[in-house]
Short mmCIF file of C-alpha atoms and ligand atoms in Angstrom, two decimals:
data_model
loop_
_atom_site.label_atom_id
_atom_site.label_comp_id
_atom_site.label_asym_id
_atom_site.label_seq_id
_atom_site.Cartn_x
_atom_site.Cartn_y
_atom_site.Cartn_z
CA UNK G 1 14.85 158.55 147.90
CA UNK G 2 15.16 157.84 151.80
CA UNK G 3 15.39 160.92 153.70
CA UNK G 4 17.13 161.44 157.04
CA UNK G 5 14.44 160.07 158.99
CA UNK G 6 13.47 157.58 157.50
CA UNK G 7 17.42 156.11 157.84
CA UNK G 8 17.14 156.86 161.78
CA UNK G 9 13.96 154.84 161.92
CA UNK G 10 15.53 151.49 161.11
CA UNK G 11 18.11 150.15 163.67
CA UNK G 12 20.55 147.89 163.74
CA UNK G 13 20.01 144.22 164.84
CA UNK G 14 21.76 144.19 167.32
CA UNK G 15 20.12 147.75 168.83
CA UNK G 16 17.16 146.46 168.19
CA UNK G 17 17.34 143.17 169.86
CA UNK G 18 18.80 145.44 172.97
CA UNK G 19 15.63 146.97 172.85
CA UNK G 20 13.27 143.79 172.88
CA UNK G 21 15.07 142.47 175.64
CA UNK G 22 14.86 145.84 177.48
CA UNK G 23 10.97 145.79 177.26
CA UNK G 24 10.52 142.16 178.16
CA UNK G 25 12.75 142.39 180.96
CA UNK G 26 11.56 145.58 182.29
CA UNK G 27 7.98 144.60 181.83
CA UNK G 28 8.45 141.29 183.73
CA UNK G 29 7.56 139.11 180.26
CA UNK G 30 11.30 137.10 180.30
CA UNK G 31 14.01 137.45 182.75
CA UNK G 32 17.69 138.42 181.57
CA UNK G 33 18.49 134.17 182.12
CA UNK G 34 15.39 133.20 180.10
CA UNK G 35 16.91 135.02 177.11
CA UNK G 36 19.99 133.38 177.52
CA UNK G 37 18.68 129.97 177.62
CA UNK G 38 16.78 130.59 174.37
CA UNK G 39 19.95 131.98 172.52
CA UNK G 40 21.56 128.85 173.78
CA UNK G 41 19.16 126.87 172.20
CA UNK G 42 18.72 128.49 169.05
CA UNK G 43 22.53 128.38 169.01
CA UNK G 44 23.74 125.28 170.22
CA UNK G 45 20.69 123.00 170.50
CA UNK G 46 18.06 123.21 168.09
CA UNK G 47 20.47 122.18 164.95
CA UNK G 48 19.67 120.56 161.96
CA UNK G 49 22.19 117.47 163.26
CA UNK G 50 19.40 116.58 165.09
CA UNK G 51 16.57 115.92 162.11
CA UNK G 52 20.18 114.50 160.87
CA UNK G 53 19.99 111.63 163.24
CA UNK G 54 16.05 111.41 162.73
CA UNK G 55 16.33 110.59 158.66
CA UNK G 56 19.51 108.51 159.22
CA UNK G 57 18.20 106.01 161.74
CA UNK G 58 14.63 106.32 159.70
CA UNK G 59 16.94 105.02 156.88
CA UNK G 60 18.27 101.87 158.55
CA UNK G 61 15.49 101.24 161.09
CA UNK G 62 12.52 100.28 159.58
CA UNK G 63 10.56 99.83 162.54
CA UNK G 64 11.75 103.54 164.07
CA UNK G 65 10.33 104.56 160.10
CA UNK G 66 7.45 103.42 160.86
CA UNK G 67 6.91 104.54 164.09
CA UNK G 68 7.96 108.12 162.28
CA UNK G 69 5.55 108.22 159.41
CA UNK G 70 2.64 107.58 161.93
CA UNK G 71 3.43 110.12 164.85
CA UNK G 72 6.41 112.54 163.96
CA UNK G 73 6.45 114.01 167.37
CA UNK G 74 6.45 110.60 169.91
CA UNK G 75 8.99 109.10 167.58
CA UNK G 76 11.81 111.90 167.58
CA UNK G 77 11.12 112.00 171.43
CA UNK G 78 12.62 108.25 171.62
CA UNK G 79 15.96 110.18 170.40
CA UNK G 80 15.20 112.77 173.15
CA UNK G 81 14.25 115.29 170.96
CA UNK G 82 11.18 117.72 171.82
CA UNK G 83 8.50 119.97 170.33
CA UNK G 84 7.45 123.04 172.26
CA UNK G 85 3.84 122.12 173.50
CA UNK G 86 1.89 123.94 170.61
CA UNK G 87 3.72 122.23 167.92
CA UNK G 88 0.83 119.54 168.55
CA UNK G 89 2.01 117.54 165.16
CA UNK G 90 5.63 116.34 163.57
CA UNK G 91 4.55 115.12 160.15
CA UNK G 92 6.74 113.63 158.38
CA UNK G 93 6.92 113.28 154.44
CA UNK G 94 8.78 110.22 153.10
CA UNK G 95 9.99 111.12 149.42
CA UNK G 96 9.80 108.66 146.85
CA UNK G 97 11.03 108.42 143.09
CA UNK G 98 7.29 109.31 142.65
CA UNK G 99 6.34 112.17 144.96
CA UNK G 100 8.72 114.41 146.30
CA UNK G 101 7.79 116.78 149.06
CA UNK G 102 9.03 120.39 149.98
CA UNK G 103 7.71 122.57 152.92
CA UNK G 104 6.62 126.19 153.42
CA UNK G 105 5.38 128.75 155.50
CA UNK G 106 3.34 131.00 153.28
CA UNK G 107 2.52 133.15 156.45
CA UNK G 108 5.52 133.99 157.70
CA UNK G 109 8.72 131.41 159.21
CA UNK G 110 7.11 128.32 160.71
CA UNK G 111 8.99 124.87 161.15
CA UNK G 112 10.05 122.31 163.27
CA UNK G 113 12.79 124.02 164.56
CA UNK G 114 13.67 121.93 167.38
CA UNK G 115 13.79 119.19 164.82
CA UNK G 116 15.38 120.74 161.70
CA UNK G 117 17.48 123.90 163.36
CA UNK G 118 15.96 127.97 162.85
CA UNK G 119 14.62 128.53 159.52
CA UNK G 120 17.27 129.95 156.65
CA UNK G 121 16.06 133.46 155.74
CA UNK G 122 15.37 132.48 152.44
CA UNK G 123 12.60 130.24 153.87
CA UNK G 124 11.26 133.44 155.57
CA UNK G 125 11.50 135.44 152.52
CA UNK G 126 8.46 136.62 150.64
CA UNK G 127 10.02 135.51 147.04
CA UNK G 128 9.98 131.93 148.45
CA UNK G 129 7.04 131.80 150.89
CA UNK G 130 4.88 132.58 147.64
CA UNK G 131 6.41 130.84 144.37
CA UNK G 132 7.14 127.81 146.15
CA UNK G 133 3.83 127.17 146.66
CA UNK G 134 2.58 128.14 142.56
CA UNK G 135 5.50 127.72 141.02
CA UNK G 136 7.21 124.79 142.90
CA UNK G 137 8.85 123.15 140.03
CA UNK G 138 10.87 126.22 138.79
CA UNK G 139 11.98 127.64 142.15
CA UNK G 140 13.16 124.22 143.41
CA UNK G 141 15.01 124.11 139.74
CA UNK G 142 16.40 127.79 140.59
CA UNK G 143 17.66 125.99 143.89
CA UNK G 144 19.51 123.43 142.33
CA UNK G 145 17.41 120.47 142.11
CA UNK G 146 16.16 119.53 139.23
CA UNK G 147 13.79 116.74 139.69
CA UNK G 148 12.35 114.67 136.58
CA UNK G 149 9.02 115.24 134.75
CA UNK G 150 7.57 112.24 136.46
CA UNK G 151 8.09 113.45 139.63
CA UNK G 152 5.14 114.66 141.29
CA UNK G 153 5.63 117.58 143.50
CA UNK G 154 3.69 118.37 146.69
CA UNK G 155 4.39 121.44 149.00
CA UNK G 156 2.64 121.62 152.45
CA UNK G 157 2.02 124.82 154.18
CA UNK G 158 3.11 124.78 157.86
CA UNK G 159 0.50 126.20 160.56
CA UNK G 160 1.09 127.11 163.99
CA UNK G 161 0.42 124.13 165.76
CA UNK G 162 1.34 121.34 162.78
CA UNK G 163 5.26 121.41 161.92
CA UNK G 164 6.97 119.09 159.04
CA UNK G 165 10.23 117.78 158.00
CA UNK G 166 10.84 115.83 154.57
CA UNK G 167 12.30 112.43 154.84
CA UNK G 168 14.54 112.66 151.87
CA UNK G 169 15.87 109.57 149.66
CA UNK G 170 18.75 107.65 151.11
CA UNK G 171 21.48 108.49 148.48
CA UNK G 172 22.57 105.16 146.58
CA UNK G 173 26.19 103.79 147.60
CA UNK G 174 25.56 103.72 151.13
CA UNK G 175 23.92 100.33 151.79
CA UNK G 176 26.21 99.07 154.54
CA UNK G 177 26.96 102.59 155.85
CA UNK G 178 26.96 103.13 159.79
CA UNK G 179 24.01 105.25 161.28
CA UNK G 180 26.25 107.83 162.25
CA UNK G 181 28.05 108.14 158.64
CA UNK G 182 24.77 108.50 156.85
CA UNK G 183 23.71 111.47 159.25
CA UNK G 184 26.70 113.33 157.88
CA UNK G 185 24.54 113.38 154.58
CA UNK G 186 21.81 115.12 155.40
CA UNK G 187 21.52 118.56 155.24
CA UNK G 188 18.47 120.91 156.48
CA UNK G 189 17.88 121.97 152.98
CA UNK G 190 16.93 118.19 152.01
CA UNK G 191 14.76 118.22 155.48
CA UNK G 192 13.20 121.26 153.74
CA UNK G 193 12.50 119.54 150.48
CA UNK G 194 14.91 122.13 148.40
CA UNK G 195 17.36 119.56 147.70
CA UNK G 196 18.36 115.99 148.27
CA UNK G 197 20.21 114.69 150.85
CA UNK G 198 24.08 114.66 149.66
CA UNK G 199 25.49 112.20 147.77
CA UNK G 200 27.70 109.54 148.91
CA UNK G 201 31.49 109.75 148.13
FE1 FE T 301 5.15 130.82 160.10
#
């Protein structure tokens, strides 16, 4: 049973953020305005629309696919998107009716967040960031997607200076959709591998 103290020792959020941004503003680390940018990214900036646009013009630009299978990072630049410096790689795994792909960070949270948005804290959770990887089959199934016995499954582990997002299947149906309209079916999950991109209605 917890006792007294140990209740006091765990703040709220919101306290403790408070007190990060105390110590990095007192200490001279981040001013008050540098926090504020980063909450506006993180808030209004880094969103999974963005990878959105990425997989739906990879979809009906072969060229732009191309250019995205070979170098992640200078391709989603052409859509002014950027990496922070140390994310030195954007790899980017096409999924096929043979091989689909589903990503990780067995360490701790890592991924292309400018790209696909902040991770979901089930991607940060221990549960995930250690079955995915042994038991990938049955945890994606436990997600919701059920893929087929022929199906190979490969999970990649994301390090601190190599990031990936899954290009996920275009749905069927949407042949002579617009750019725009097929960005409205992908979700960050299917950039994440634990599901497929939505289907077309
Ligand atoms: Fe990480």
């Amino acid at each position: 049973m917890e006792s007294n103290s140990d209740l006091k020792a765990v703040a709220a959020p919101v306290e403790r953020a408070a007190a990060i941004e105390m110590a990095l503003t007192s200490r001279g680390v981040a001013t008050v305005e540098d926090l504020a940018e980063r909450v506006h990214l993180a808030d209004e900036v880094w969103l999974p629309e963005r990878g959105a646009r990425v997989v739906a013009k990879a979809w009906t630009d072969p060229v732009f696919r191309t250019r995205l299978l070979a170098n992640g990072k200078s391709a989603v630049a052409e859509l002014g998107i950027e990496l922070p410096a140390h994310h030195r790689h954007l790899v980017v795994l096409e999924n096929s009716h043979e091989v689909h792909n589903v990503i990780c960070c067995t360490l701790c949270s890592c991924t292309a967040l400018t790209v696909i948005g902040l991770p979901p804290d089930w991607y940060k959770d221990l549960e995930y960031r250690a079955r995915v990887v042994r038991d990938s089959r049955t945890v994606l199934r436990e997600m919701g997607l059920d893929l087929p016995a022929e199906t190979q499954v490969r999970v990649w582990d994301t390090t601190a200076d190599t990031r990936y997002m899954v290009l996920p299947l275009r749905p069927a149906g949407t042949d002579h959709w617009s750019e725009s309209q097929l960005a409205t079916l992908v979700t960050q999950d299917s950039m994440i591998g634990v599901a497929r991109a939505l289907e077309a209605k």
